[in-house]
CSV table of C-alpha atoms in Angstrom, one decimal:
chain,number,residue,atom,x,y,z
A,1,UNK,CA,8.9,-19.5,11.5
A,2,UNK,CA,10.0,-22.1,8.8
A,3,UNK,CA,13.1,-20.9,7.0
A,4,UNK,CA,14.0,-22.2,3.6
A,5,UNK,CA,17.9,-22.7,2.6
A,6,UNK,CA,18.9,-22.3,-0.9
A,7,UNK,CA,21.9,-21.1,-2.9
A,8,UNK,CA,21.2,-18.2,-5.7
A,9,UNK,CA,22.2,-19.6,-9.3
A,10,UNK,CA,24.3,-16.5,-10.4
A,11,UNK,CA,25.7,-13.5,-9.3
A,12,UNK,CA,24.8,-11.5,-6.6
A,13,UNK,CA,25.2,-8.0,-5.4
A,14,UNK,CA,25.5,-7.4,-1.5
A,15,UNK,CA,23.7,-4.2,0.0
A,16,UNK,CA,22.2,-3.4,3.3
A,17,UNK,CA,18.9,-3.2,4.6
A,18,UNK,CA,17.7,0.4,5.4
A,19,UNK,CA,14.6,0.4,5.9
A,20,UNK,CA,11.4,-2.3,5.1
A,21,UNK,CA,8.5,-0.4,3.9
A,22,UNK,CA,5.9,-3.4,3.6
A,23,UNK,CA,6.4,-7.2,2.8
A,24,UNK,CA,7.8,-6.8,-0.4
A,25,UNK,CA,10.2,-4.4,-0.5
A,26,UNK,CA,12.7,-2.2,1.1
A,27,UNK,CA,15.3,0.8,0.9
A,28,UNK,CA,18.7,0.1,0.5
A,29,UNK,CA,22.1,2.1,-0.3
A,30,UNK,CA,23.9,1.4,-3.5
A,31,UNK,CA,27.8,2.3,-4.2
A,32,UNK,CA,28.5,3.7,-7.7
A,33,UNK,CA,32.2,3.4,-7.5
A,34,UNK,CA,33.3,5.1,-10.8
A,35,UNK,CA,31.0,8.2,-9.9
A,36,UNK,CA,32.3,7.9,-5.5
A,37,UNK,CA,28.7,8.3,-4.7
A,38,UNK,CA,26.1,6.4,-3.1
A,39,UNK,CA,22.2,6.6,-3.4
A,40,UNK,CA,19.2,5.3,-2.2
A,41,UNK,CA,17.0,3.2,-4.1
A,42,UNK,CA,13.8,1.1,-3.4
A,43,UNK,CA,14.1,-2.7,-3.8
A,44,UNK,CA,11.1,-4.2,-5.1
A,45,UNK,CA,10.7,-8.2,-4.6
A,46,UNK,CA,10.3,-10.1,-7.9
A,47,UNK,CA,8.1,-13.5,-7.8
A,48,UNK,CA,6.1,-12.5,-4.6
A,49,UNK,CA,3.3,-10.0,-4.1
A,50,UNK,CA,2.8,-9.0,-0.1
A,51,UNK,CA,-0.4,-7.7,1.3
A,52,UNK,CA,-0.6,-4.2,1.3
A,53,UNK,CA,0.0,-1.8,4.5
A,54,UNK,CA,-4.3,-0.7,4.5
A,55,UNK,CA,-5.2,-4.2,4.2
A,56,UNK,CA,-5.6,-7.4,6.0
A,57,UNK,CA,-1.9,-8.8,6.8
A,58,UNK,CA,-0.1,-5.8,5.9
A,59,UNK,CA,1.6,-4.8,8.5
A,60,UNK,CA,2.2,-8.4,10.3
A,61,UNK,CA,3.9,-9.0,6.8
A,62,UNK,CA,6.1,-6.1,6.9
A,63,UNK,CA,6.8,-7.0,10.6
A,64,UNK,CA,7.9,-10.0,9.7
A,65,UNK,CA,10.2,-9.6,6.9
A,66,UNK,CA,11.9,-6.9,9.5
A,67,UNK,CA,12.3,-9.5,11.6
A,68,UNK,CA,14.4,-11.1,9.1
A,69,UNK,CA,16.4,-9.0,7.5
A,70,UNK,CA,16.1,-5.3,9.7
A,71,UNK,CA,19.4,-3.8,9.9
A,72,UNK,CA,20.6,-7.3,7.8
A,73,UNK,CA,22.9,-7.2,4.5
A,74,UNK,CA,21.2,-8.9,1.7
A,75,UNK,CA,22.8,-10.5,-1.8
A,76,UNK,CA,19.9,-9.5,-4.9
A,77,UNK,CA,19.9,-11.9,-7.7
A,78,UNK,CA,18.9,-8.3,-9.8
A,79,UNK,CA,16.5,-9.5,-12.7
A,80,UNK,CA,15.9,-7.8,-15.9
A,81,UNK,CA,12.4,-6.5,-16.7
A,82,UNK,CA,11.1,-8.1,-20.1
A,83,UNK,CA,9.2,-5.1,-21.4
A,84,UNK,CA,12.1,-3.1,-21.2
A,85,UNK,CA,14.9,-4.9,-20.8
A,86,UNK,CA,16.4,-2.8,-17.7
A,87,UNK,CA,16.9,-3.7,-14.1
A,88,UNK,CA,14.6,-0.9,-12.6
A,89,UNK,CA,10.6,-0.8,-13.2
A,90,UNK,CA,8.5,2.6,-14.1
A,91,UNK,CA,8.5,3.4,-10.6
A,92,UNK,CA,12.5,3.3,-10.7
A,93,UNK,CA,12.5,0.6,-8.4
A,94,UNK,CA,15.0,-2.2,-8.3
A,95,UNK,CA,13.5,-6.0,-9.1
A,96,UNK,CA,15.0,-8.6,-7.6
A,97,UNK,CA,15.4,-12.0,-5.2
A,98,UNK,CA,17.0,-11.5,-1.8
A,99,UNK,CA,18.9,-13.9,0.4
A,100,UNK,CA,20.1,-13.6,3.3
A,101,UNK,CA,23.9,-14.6,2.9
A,102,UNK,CA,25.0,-18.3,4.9
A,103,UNK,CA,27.0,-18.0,7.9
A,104,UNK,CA,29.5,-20.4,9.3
A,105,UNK,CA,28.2,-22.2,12.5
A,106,UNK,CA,31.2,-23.3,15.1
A,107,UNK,CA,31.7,-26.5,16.7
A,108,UNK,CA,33.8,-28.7,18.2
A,109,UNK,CA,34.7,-31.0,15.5
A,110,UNK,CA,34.1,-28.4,12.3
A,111,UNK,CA,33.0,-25.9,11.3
A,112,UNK,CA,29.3,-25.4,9.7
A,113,UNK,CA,28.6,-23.7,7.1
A,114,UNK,CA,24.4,-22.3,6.2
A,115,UNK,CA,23.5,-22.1,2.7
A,116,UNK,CA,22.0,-18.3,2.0
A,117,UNK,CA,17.9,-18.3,2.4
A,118,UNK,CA,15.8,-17.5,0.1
A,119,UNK,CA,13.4,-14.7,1.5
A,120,UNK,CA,11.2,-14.9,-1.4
A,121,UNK,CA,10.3,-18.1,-0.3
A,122,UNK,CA,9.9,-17.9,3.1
A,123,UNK,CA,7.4,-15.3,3.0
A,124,UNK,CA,5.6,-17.1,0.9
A,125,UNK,CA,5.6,-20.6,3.0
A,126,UNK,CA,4.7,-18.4,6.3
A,127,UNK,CA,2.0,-17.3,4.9
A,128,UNK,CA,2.7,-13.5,4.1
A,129,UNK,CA,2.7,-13.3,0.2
A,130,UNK,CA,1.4,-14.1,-2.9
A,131,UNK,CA,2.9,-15.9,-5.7
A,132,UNK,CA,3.3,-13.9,-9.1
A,133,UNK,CA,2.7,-16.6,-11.3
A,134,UNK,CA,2.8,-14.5,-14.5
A,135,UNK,CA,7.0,-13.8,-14.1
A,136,UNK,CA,6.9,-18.0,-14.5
A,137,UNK,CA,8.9,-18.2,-11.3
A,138,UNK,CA,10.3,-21.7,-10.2
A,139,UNK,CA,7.7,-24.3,-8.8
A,140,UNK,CA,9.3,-24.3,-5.4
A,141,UNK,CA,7.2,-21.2,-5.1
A,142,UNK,CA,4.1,-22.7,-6.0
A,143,UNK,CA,4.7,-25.8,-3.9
A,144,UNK,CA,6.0,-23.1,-0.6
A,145,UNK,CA,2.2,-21.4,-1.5
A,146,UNK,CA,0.1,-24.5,-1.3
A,147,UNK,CA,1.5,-25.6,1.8
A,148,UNK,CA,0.9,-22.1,3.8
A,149,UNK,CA,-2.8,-22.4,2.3
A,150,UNK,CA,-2.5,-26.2,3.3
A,151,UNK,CA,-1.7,-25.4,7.3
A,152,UNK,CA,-3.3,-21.9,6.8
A,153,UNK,CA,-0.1,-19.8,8.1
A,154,UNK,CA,0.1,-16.2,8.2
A,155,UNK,CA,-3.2,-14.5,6.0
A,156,UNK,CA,-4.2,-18.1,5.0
A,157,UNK,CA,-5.4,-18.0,8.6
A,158,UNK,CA,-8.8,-16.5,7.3
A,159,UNK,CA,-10.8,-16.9,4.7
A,160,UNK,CA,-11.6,-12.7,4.3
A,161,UNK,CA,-8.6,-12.1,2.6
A,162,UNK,CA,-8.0,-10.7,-1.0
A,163,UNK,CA,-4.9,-10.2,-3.5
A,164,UNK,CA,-3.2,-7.3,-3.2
A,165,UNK,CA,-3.6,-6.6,-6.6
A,166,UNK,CA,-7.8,-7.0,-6.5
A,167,UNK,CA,-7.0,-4.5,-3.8
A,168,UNK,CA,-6.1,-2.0,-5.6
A,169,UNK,CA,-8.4,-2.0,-7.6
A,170,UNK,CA,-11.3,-1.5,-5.2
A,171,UNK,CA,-9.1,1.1,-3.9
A,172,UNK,CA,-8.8,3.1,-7.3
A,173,UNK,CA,-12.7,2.2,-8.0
A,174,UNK,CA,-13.8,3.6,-4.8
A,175,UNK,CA,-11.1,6.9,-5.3
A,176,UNK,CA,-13.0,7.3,-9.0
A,177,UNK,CA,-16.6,7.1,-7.8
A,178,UNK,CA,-15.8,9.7,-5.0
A,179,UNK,CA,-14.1,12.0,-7.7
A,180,UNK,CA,-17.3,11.6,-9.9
A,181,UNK,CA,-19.8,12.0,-7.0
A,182,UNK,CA,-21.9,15.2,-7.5
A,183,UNK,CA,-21.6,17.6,-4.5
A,184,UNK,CA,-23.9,18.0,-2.4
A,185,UNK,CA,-25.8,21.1,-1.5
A,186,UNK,CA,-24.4,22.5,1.9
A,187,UNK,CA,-25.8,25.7,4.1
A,188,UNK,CA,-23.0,28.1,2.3
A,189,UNK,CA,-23.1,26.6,-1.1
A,190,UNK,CA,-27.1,27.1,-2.3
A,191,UNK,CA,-28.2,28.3,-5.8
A,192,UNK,CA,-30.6,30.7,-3.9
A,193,UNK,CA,-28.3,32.2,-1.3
A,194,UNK,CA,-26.3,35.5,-1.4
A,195,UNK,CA,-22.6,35.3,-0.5
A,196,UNK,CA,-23.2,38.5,1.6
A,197,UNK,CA,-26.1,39.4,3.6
A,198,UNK,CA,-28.4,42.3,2.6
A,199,UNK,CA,-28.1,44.4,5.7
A,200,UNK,CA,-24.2,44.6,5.6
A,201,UNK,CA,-24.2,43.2,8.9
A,202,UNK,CA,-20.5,41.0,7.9
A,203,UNK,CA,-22.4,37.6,7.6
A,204,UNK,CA,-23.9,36.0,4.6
A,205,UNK,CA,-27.3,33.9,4.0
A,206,UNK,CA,-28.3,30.9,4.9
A,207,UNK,CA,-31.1,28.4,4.9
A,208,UNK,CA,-32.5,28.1,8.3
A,209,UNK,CA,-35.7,26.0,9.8
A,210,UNK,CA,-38.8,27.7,11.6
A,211,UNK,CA,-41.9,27.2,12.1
A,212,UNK,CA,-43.1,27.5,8.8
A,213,UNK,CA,-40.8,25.4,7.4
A,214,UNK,CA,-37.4,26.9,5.4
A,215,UNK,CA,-36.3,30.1,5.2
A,216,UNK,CA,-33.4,32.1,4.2
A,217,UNK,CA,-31.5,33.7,7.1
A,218,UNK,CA,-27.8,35.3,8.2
A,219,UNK,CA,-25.6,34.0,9.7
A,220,UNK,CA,-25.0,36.4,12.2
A,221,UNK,CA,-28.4,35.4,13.7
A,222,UNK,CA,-29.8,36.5,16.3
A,223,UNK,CA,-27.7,39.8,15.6
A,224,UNK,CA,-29.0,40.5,12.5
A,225,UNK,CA,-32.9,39.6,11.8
A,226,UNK,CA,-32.7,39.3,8.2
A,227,UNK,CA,-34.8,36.9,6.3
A,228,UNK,CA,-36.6,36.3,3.3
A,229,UNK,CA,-38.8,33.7,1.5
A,230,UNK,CA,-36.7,30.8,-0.4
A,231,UNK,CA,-37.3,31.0,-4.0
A,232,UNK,CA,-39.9,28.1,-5.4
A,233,UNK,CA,-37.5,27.0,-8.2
A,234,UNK,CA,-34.7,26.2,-6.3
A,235,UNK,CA,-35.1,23.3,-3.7
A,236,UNK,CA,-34.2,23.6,0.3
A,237,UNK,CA,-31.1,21.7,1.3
A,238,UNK,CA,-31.0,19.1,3.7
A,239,UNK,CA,-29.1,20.5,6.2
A,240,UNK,CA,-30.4,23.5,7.5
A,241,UNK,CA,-30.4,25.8,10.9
């Protein structure tokens, strides 16, 4: 795992780590002193783009950010969305840069100090994330990108992979196409069948096979022996008894 060291430029605000829901983002606790409460919120990451859970790399990129910041305290650099100017997106998530803070390292002669790490960047040069180039982020991030792609770390391992955002597409495609699909005929669902059979028997008709070819029977077959012709202007279904 490479880990990259660099300092935030402005203020930060400290909070923990709840829980990581993919590469990207995470649920933390936020204090609101003046109202003594504290609530949950989503953190959403703001120059990277992670794989998502259903596709390639998803989950090994969620493993991996756990594995760096599970259970961890984490300073945001919050950033402030430029369509409309507030700290949260539509989804009411929180945009912003983690680090993991520095920590002093002992020794013998003095003490050591670690800068923070940025973990924006090191998903991106272990090859778990994508960079969002349309939020202009620093060219560090570019640079981190072309070397996972150069050494082909992490989902730059294969070449079957797809942005997350091309993703969702095809996902929102395929979900449209299904809603628009025409349904299918199906042994209970027939312009030509009766919702209750004839002879009061408790079943209801359906299209069954015989010799002969289709037929409308009960469904209570061989109990009840009702039966009848299918009507010419109204096709068979596929599926039949």
């Amino acid at each position: 795992m490479l880990i990259v060291e660099q300092a935030p430029n402005c203020q930060t605000l400290r909070v923990p780590v709840v829980k990581v829901f993919d590469g990207d983002g995470f649920l933390t606790k936020i204090e609101f002193p003046r109202h003594r409460e504290t609530a949950e919120m989503t953190v959403r990451f703001g120059f990277i783009d992670a794989p998502e859970i259903g596709q390639l790399g998803g989950v090994e990129a969620r493993d991996f950010l756990t594995s760096i910041i599970g259970g961890k305290s984490v300073d945001l650099v919050i950033l402030t969305k430029m369509d409309t100017g507030g700290i949260v997106d539509k989804y009411g998530r929180i945009v912003a840069v983690p680090f993991l803070p520095g920590k002093s390292i002992p020794s013998p002669w003095v003490a050591r100090a670690t800068l923070p790490r940025n973990i924006e960047l090191e998903m991106v040069v272990n090859g778990w994330a994508w960079v969002l180039d349309r939020y202009c982020p620093d060219e560090i991030y570019n640079h981190a990108l072309r070397d996972a792609q150069q050494h082909q770390r992490g989902i730059w391992a294969r070449d079957d992979n797809i942005h997350p955002w091309e993703y969702k597409k095809q996902r929102y495609r395929a979900k449209r196409q299904k809603a628009h699909r025409p349904e299918q005929p199906t042994l209970f669902h027939h312009a030509s069948l009766r919702e209750y059979c004839p002879s009061a028997c408790g079943g209801r008709e359906v299209i069954r096979s015989g010799k002969f070819g289709n037929f409308v029977g009960c469904s209570n077959f061989p109990n009840c022996r009702h039966s009848r012709k299918i009507s010419n202007t109204v096709q068979s279904p596929v599926q039949t008894l």
